[in-house]
Amino acid sequence: MAYSHILQLLSAISRAVAVTTTKKAELQRFEHPISTETKNDEPLSLSFLVIGDWGRREGHTYDWRGIISRKAYRANILKQDLESAFKESMAKWKIIVGHHAIRSIGHHGDTQELIRHILPLLKTYDVDFYMNGHDHCLEHISDRESPIQFLTSGAGSKAWRGDIKEENGDGLNFFYDGQGFMSVKLTQFEAEIKFYDVHGKVLHRWNKIKQPRHSSV
Protein backbone atom coordinates (compact mmCIF):
# COMPACT_ATOMS: atom_id res chain seq x y z
CA MET A 1 0.00 0.00 0.00
CA ALA A 2 1.53 3.36 -0.99
CA TYR A 3 1.86 5.66 2.00
CA SER A 4 -0.70 8.10 0.58
CA HIS A 5 -3.14 5.19 0.30
CA ILE A 6 -2.52 4.29 3.94
CA LEU A 7 -3.36 7.87 4.94
CA GLN A 8 -6.58 7.75 2.91
CA LEU A 9 -7.52 4.46 4.55
CA LEU A 10 -6.88 5.80 8.02
CA SER A 11 -8.75 9.02 7.27
CA ALA A 12 -11.78 6.92 6.35
CA ILE A 13 -11.35 4.78 9.45
CA SER A 14 -11.12 7.85 11.69
CA ARG A 15 -14.60 8.97 10.67
CA ALA A 16 -16.08 5.71 11.93
CA VAL A 17 -14.09 4.94 15.06
CA ALA A 18 -13.25 6.42 18.42
CA VAL A 19 -9.79 7.97 18.80
CA THR A 20 -8.16 6.54 21.90
CA THR A 21 -4.68 8.05 21.55
CA THR A 22 -3.57 9.90 24.69
CA LYS A 23 -1.37 13.01 24.74
CA LYS A 24 1.54 10.87 25.89
CA ALA A 25 1.15 8.32 23.11
CA GLU A 26 3.54 8.45 20.19
CA LEU A 27 1.88 6.00 17.81
CA GLN A 28 -1.60 6.79 16.53
CA ARG A 29 -4.39 4.50 17.69
CA PHE A 30 -7.98 4.03 16.55
CA GLU A 31 -10.40 1.62 18.13
CA HIS A 32 -13.97 0.93 17.09
CA PRO A 33 -16.18 1.08 20.19
CA ILE A 34 -17.68 -2.22 21.27
CA SER A 35 -21.46 -2.36 21.34
CA THR A 36 -23.17 -2.99 24.66
CA GLU A 37 -25.63 -5.24 22.83
CA THR A 38 -24.66 -8.89 22.74
CA LYS A 39 -25.86 -12.17 21.30
CA ASN A 40 -24.54 -15.45 22.67
CA ASP A 41 -22.21 -13.37 24.86
CA GLU A 42 -20.64 -11.70 21.80
CA PRO A 43 -20.83 -7.97 20.90
CA LEU A 44 -23.12 -7.37 17.94
CA SER A 45 -20.92 -4.67 16.42
CA LEU A 46 -17.58 -5.01 14.68
CA SER A 47 -14.66 -4.34 17.03
CA PHE A 48 -11.13 -3.66 15.85
CA LEU A 49 -7.96 -1.85 16.87
CA VAL A 50 -5.62 -0.11 14.41
CA ILE A 51 -2.19 1.15 15.47
CA GLY A 52 0.13 2.91 13.03
CA ASP A 53 3.17 5.14 12.60
CA TRP A 54 1.50 7.67 10.30
CA GLY A 55 1.62 10.52 12.85
CA ARG A 56 3.79 11.35 15.81
CA ARG A 57 3.57 13.63 18.80
CA GLU A 58 3.75 17.32 17.85
CA GLY A 59 6.93 19.17 18.72
CA HIS A 60 8.97 16.07 19.53
CA THR A 61 11.64 14.59 17.29
CA TYR A 62 13.94 11.62 17.59
CA ASP A 63 17.40 10.88 16.23
CA TRP A 64 16.66 8.33 13.52
CA ARG A 65 19.52 5.99 12.54
CA GLY A 66 17.77 3.23 10.66
CA ILE A 67 14.25 1.87 10.47
CA ILE A 68 13.94 2.11 14.23
CA SER A 69 15.89 4.74 16.14
CA ARG A 70 18.10 4.21 19.13
CA LYS A 71 17.42 2.40 22.39
CA ALA A 72 15.49 5.20 24.15
CA TYR A 73 12.96 5.47 21.33
CA ARG A 74 12.42 1.71 21.14
CA ALA A 75 11.82 1.50 24.87
CA ASN A 76 9.40 4.44 24.82
CA ILE A 77 7.39 3.44 21.77
CA LEU A 78 7.36 -0.32 21.81
CA LYS A 79 7.01 -0.91 25.52
CA GLN A 80 4.67 1.98 26.35
CA ASP A 81 2.55 2.65 23.28
CA LEU A 82 2.20 -0.78 21.74
CA GLU A 83 1.87 -2.76 24.94
CA SER A 84 -0.54 -0.31 26.56
CA ALA A 85 -2.69 -0.27 23.42
CA PHE A 86 -2.87 -4.05 23.32
CA LYS A 87 -3.53 -4.43 27.04
CA GLU A 88 -6.30 -1.82 27.06
CA SER A 89 -8.02 -3.10 23.94
CA MET A 90 -10.97 -5.50 23.88
CA ALA A 91 -10.98 -5.53 20.07
CA LYS A 92 -11.50 -8.78 18.24
CA TRP A 93 -9.29 -7.68 15.33
CA LYS A 94 -5.82 -6.18 15.87
CA ILE A 95 -4.17 -4.44 12.92
CA ILE A 96 -0.77 -2.73 12.74
CA VAL A 97 -0.04 -0.28 9.91
CA GLY A 98 3.57 0.70 9.17
CA HIS A 99 5.53 2.03 6.23
CA HIS A 100 8.33 -0.56 6.20
CA ALA A 101 7.73 -4.29 5.75
CA ILE A 102 8.53 -6.80 8.45
CA ARG A 103 8.51 -9.66 5.92
CA SER A 104 8.98 -9.14 2.18
CA ILE A 105 10.54 -10.80 -0.85
CA GLY A 106 10.49 -7.46 -2.69
CA HIS A 107 13.33 -5.00 -3.29
CA HIS A 108 14.04 -4.17 0.38
CA GLY A 109 13.44 -7.68 1.71
CA ASP A 110 12.87 -8.53 5.38
CA THR A 111 13.51 -5.70 7.84
CA GLN A 112 15.69 -7.25 10.52
CA GLU A 113 15.22 -4.37 13.00
CA LEU A 114 11.46 -4.86 12.92
CA ILE A 115 11.82 -8.64 13.18
CA ARG A 116 13.94 -8.20 16.32
CA HIS A 117 12.05 -5.39 18.04
CA ILE A 118 8.45 -5.36 16.74
CA LEU A 119 7.56 -8.91 15.74
CA PRO A 120 7.88 -10.43 19.26
CA LEU A 121 5.28 -7.94 20.57
CA LEU A 122 2.91 -8.70 17.71
CA LYS A 123 3.16 -12.42 18.43
CA THR A 124 2.63 -11.95 22.17
CA TYR A 125 -0.62 -10.02 21.65
CA ASP A 126 -2.02 -12.12 18.77
CA VAL A 127 -2.00 -9.39 16.14
CA ASP A 128 -3.95 -10.40 13.03
CA PHE A 129 -2.43 -8.24 10.30
CA TYR A 130 0.66 -6.14 9.70
CA MET A 131 0.07 -3.89 6.67
CA ASN A 132 2.77 -1.86 4.95
CA GLY A 133 3.99 -0.22 1.77
CA HIS A 134 7.64 0.68 0.96
CA ASP A 135 8.26 -2.21 -1.45
CA HIS A 136 6.57 -1.50 -4.80
CA CYS A 137 4.76 -4.80 -5.15
CA LEU A 138 1.81 -6.77 -3.78
CA GLU A 139 2.44 -9.66 -1.41
CA HIS A 140 0.93 -11.81 1.30
CA ILE A 141 3.16 -13.76 3.71
CA SER A 142 1.98 -15.85 6.67
CA ASP A 143 4.02 -16.15 9.85
CA ARG A 144 4.92 -19.77 10.61
CA GLU A 145 4.73 -19.37 14.40
CA SER A 146 1.66 -17.16 14.88
CA PRO A 147 -1.58 -16.04 13.17
CA ILE A 148 0.04 -12.84 11.82
CA GLN A 149 -0.45 -12.10 8.12
CA PHE A 150 2.06 -9.73 6.50
CA LEU A 151 0.36 -7.69 3.76
CA THR A 152 2.33 -5.43 1.42
CA SER A 153 0.48 -3.07 -0.89
CA GLY A 154 2.98 -0.64 -2.36
CA ALA A 155 2.20 -0.96 -6.06
CA GLY A 156 -0.35 1.82 -6.46
CA SER A 157 1.98 4.31 -8.16
CA LYS A 158 4.72 2.07 -9.57
CA ALA A 159 6.10 -1.47 -9.50
CA TRP A 160 9.54 -3.05 -9.74
CA ARG A 161 9.31 -5.91 -12.23
CA GLY A 162 11.51 -8.90 -11.51
CA ASP A 163 12.99 -7.46 -8.30
CA ILE A 164 12.51 -10.51 -6.07
CA LYS A 165 14.47 -11.93 -3.14
CA GLU A 166 13.39 -15.55 -3.43
CA GLU A 167 15.46 -16.63 -0.42
CA ASN A 168 12.99 -14.75 1.81
CA GLY A 169 10.01 -16.78 0.58
CA ASP A 170 9.19 -18.75 3.75
CA GLY A 171 5.43 -18.52 4.31
CA LEU A 172 4.79 -16.80 0.98
CA ASN A 173 1.18 -17.07 -0.22
CA PHE A 174 1.19 -14.50 -3.01
CA PHE A 175 3.54 -12.10 -4.81
CA TYR A 176 2.90 -9.79 -7.75
CA ASP A 177 5.51 -7.44 -9.21
CA GLY A 178 3.07 -5.34 -11.23
CA GLN A 179 0.89 -2.40 -10.26
CA GLY A 180 -2.28 -2.92 -8.26
CA PHE A 181 -3.91 -2.49 -4.88
CA MET A 182 -5.34 -4.34 -1.88
CA SER A 183 -8.70 -4.29 -0.11
CA VAL A 184 -9.61 -5.44 3.40
CA LYS A 185 -13.17 -6.32 4.39
CA LEU A 186 -13.94 -6.95 8.07
CA THR A 187 -17.08 -8.30 9.65
CA GLN A 188 -17.58 -9.32 13.26
CA PHE A 189 -16.07 -12.75 12.75
CA GLU A 190 -14.51 -12.75 9.27
CA ALA A 191 -11.76 -10.92 7.40
CA GLU A 192 -11.38 -11.02 3.62
CA ILE A 193 -8.20 -9.80 1.93
CA LYS A 194 -8.10 -9.24 -1.84
CA PHE A 195 -5.30 -8.13 -4.14
CA TYR A 196 -6.15 -6.61 -7.53
CA ASP A 197 -4.28 -5.59 -10.66
CA VAL A 198 -4.81 -2.14 -12.22
CA HIS A 199 -7.80 -3.43 -14.19
CA GLY A 200 -9.62 -4.59 -11.06
CA LYS A 201 -8.99 -8.29 -11.62
CA VAL A 202 -8.68 -10.24 -8.37
CA LEU A 203 -5.23 -11.84 -8.25
CA HIS A 204 -5.33 -13.31 -4.75
CA ARG A 205 -8.00 -13.79 -2.10
CA TRP A 206 -7.60 -14.90 1.53
CA ASN A 207 -10.14 -15.33 4.34
CA LYS A 208 -9.86 -15.66 8.10
CA ILE A 209 -12.71 -16.64 10.42
CA LYS A 210 -12.72 -16.05 14.17
CA GLN A 211 -14.90 -18.19 16.38
CA PRO A 212 -17.16 -16.60 19.05
CA ARG A 213 -15.45 -16.43 22.42
CA HIS A 214 -18.44 -17.47 24.57
CA SER A 215 -17.59 -15.18 27.43
CA SER A 216 -19.30 -12.38 29.33
CA VAL A 217 -17.00 -9.73 27.82
Coordinates of C-alpha atoms in Angstrom, one line a residue:
M1 CA 0.0 0.0 0.0
A2 CA 1.5 3.4 -1.0
Y3 CA 1.9 5.7 2.0
S4 CA -0.7 8.1 0.6
H5 CA -3.1 5.2 0.3
I6 CA -2.5 4.3 3.9
L7 CA -3.4 7.9 4.9
Q8 CA -6.6 7.8 2.9
L9 CA -7.5 4.5 4.5
L10 CA -6.9 5.8 8.0
S11 CA -8.7 9.0 7.3
A12 CA -11.8 6.9 6.3
I13 CA -11.4 4.8 9.4
S14 CA -11.1 7.8 11.7
R15 CA -14.6 9.0 10.7
A16 CA -16.1 5.7 11.9
V17 CA -14.1 4.9 15.1
A18 CA -13.2 6.4 18.4
V19 CA -9.8 8.0 18.8
T20 CA -8.2 6.5 21.9
T21 CA -4.7 8.1 21.6
T22 CA -3.6 9.9 24.7
K23 CA -1.4 13.0 24.7
K24 CA 1.5 10.9 25.9
A25 CA 1.2 8.3 23.1
E26 CA 3.5 8.5 20.2
L27 CA 1.9 6.0 17.8
Q28 CA -1.6 6.8 16.5
R29 CA -4.4 4.5 17.7
F30 CA -8.0 4.0 16.5
E31 CA -10.4 1.6 18.1
H32 CA -14.0 0.9 17.1
P33 CA -16.2 1.1 20.2
I34 CA -17.7 -2.2 21.3
S35 CA -21.5 -2.4 21.3
T36 CA -23.2 -3.0 24.7
E37 CA -25.6 -5.2 22.8
T38 CA -24.7 -8.9 22.7
K39 CA -25.9 -12.2 21.3
N40 CA -24.5 -15.5 22.7
D41 CA -22.2 -13.4 24.9
E42 CA -20.6 -11.7 21.8
P43 CA -20.8 -8.0 20.9
L44 CA -23.1 -7.4 17.9
S45 CA -20.9 -4.7 16.4
L46 CA -17.6 -5.0 14.7
S47 CA -14.7 -4.3 17.0
F48 CA -11.1 -3.7 15.9
L49 CA -8.0 -1.9 16.9
V50 CA -5.6 -0.1 14.4
I51 CA -2.2 1.2 15.5
G52 CA 0.1 2.9 13.0
D53 CA 3.2 5.1 12.6
W54 CA 1.5 7.7 10.3
G55 CA 1.6 10.5 12.8
R56 CA 3.8 11.4 15.8
R57 CA 3.6 13.6 18.8
E58 CA 3.7 17.3 17.9
G59 CA 6.9 19.2 18.7
H60 CA 9.0 16.1 19.5
T61 CA 11.6 14.6 17.3
Y62 CA 13.9 11.6 17.6
D63 CA 17.4 10.9 16.2
W64 CA 16.7 8.3 13.5
R65 CA 19.5 6.0 12.5
G66 CA 17.8 3.2 10.7
I67 CA 14.2 1.9 10.5
I68 CA 13.9 2.1 14.2
S69 CA 15.9 4.7 16.1
R70 CA 18.1 4.2 19.1
K71 CA 17.4 2.4 22.4
A72 CA 15.5 5.2 24.1
Y73 CA 13.0 5.5 21.3
R74 CA 12.4 1.7 21.1
A75 CA 11.8 1.5 24.9
N76 CA 9.4 4.4 24.8
I77 CA 7.4 3.4 21.8
L78 CA 7.4 -0.3 21.8
K79 CA 7.0 -0.9 25.5
Q80 CA 4.7 2.0 26.3
D81 CA 2.5 2.7 23.3
L82 CA 2.2 -0.8 21.7
E83 CA 1.9 -2.8 24.9
S84 CA -0.5 -0.3 26.6
A85 CA -2.7 -0.3 23.4
F86 CA -2.9 -4.1 23.3
K87 CA -3.5 -4.4 27.0
E88 CA -6.3 -1.8 27.1
S89 CA -8.0 -3.1 23.9
M90 CA -11.0 -5.5 23.9
A91 CA -11.0 -5.5 20.1
K92 CA -11.5 -8.8 18.2
W93 CA -9.3 -7.7 15.3
K94 CA -5.8 -6.2 15.9
I95 CA -4.2 -4.4 12.9
I96 CA -0.8 -2.7 12.7
V97 CA 0.0 -0.3 9.9
G98 CA 3.6 0.7 9.2
H99 CA 5.5 2.0 6.2
H100 CA 8.3 -0.6 6.2
A101 CA 7.7 -4.3 5.8
I102 CA 8.5 -6.8 8.5
R103 CA 8.5 -9.7 5.9
S104 CA 9.0 -9.1 2.2
I105 CA 10.5 -10.8 -0.8
G106 CA 10.5 -7.5 -2.7
H107 CA 13.3 -5.0 -3.3
H108 CA 14.0 -4.2 0.4
G109 CA 13.4 -7.7 1.7
D110 CA 12.9 -8.5 5.4
T111 CA 13.5 -5.7 7.8
Q112 CA 15.7 -7.2 10.5
E113 CA 15.2 -4.4 13.0
L114 CA 11.5 -4.9 12.9
I115 CA 11.8 -8.6 13.2
R116 CA 13.9 -8.2 16.3
H117 CA 12.0 -5.4 18.0
I118 CA 8.5 -5.4 16.7
L119 CA 7.6 -8.9 15.7
P120 CA 7.9 -10.4 19.3
L121 CA 5.3 -7.9 20.6
L122 CA 2.9 -8.7 17.7
K123 CA 3.2 -12.4 18.4
T124 CA 2.6 -11.9 22.2
Y125 CA -0.6 -10.0 21.7
D126 CA -2.0 -12.1 18.8
V127 CA -2.0 -9.4 16.1
D128 CA -4.0 -10.4 13.0
F129 CA -2.4 -8.2 10.3
Y130 CA 0.7 -6.1 9.7
M131 CA 0.1 -3.9 6.7
N132 CA 2.8 -1.9 4.9
G133 CA 4.0 -0.2 1.8
H134 CA 7.6 0.7 1.0
D135 CA 8.3 -2.2 -1.5
H136 CA 6.6 -1.5 -4.8
C137 CA 4.8 -4.8 -5.1
L138 CA 1.8 -6.8 -3.8
E139 CA 2.4 -9.7 -1.4
H140 CA 0.9 -11.8 1.3
I141 CA 3.2 -13.8 3.7
S142 CA 2.0 -15.9 6.7
D143 CA 4.0 -16.1 9.8
R144 CA 4.9 -19.8 10.6
E145 CA 4.7 -19.4 14.4
S146 CA 1.7 -17.2 14.9
P147 CA -1.6 -16.0 13.2
I148 CA 0.0 -12.8 11.8
Q149 CA -0.4 -12.1 8.1
F150 CA 2.1 -9.7 6.5
L151 CA 0.4 -7.7 3.8
T152 CA 2.3 -5.4 1.4
S153 CA 0.5 -3.1 -0.9
G154 CA 3.0 -0.6 -2.4
A155 CA 2.2 -1.0 -6.1
G156 CA -0.3 1.8 -6.5
S157 CA 2.0 4.3 -8.2
K158 CA 4.7 2.1 -9.6
A159 CA 6.1 -1.5 -9.5
W160 CA 9.5 -3.1 -9.7
R161 CA 9.3 -5.9 -12.2
G162 CA 11.5 -8.9 -11.5
D163 CA 13.0 -7.5 -8.3
I164 CA 12.5 -10.5 -6.1
K165 CA 14.5 -11.9 -3.1
E166 CA 13.4 -15.6 -3.4
E167 CA 15.5 -16.6 -0.4
N168 CA 13.0 -14.7 1.8
G169 CA 10.0 -16.8 0.6
D170 CA 9.2 -18.7 3.7
G171 CA 5.4 -18.5 4.3
L172 CA 4.8 -16.8 1.0
N173 CA 1.2 -17.1 -0.2
F174 CA 1.2 -14.5 -3.0
F175 CA 3.5 -12.1 -4.8
Y176 CA 2.9 -9.8 -7.8
D177 CA 5.5 -7.4 -9.2
G178 CA 3.1 -5.3 -11.2
Q179 CA 0.9 -2.4 -10.3
G180 CA -2.3 -2.9 -8.3
F181 CA -3.9 -2.5 -4.9
M182 CA -5.3 -4.3 -1.9
S183 CA -8.7 -4.3 -0.1
V184 CA -9.6 -5.4 3.4
K185 CA -13.2 -6.3 4.4
L186 CA -13.9 -7.0 8.1
T187 CA -17.1 -8.3 9.7
Q188 CA -17.6 -9.3 13.3
F189 CA -16.1 -12.8 12.7
E190 CA -14.5 -12.8 9.3
A191 CA -11.8 -10.9 7.4
E192 CA -11.4 -11.0 3.6
I193 CA -8.2 -9.8 1.9
K194 CA -8.1 -9.2 -1.8
F195 CA -5.3 -8.1 -4.1
Y196 CA -6.2 -6.6 -7.5
D197 CA -4.3 -5.6 -10.7
V198 CA -4.8 -2.1 -12.2
H199 CA -7.8 -3.4 -14.2
G200 CA -9.6 -4.6 -11.1
K201 CA -9.0 -8.3 -11.6
V202 CA -8.7 -10.2 -8.4
L203 CA -5.2 -11.8 -8.3
H204 CA -5.3 -13.3 -4.8
R205 CA -8.0 -13.8 -2.1
W206 CA -7.6 -14.9 1.5
N207 CA -10.1 -15.3 4.3
K208 CA -9.9 -15.7 8.1
I209 CA -12.7 -16.6 10.4
K210 CA -12.7 -16.0 14.2
Q211 CA -14.9 -18.2 16.4
P212 CA -17.2 -16.6 19.0
R213 CA -15.5 -16.4 22.4
H214 CA -18.4 -17.5 24.6
S215 CA -17.6 -15.2 27.4
S216 CA -19.3 -12.4 29.3
V217 CA -17.0 -9.7 27.8

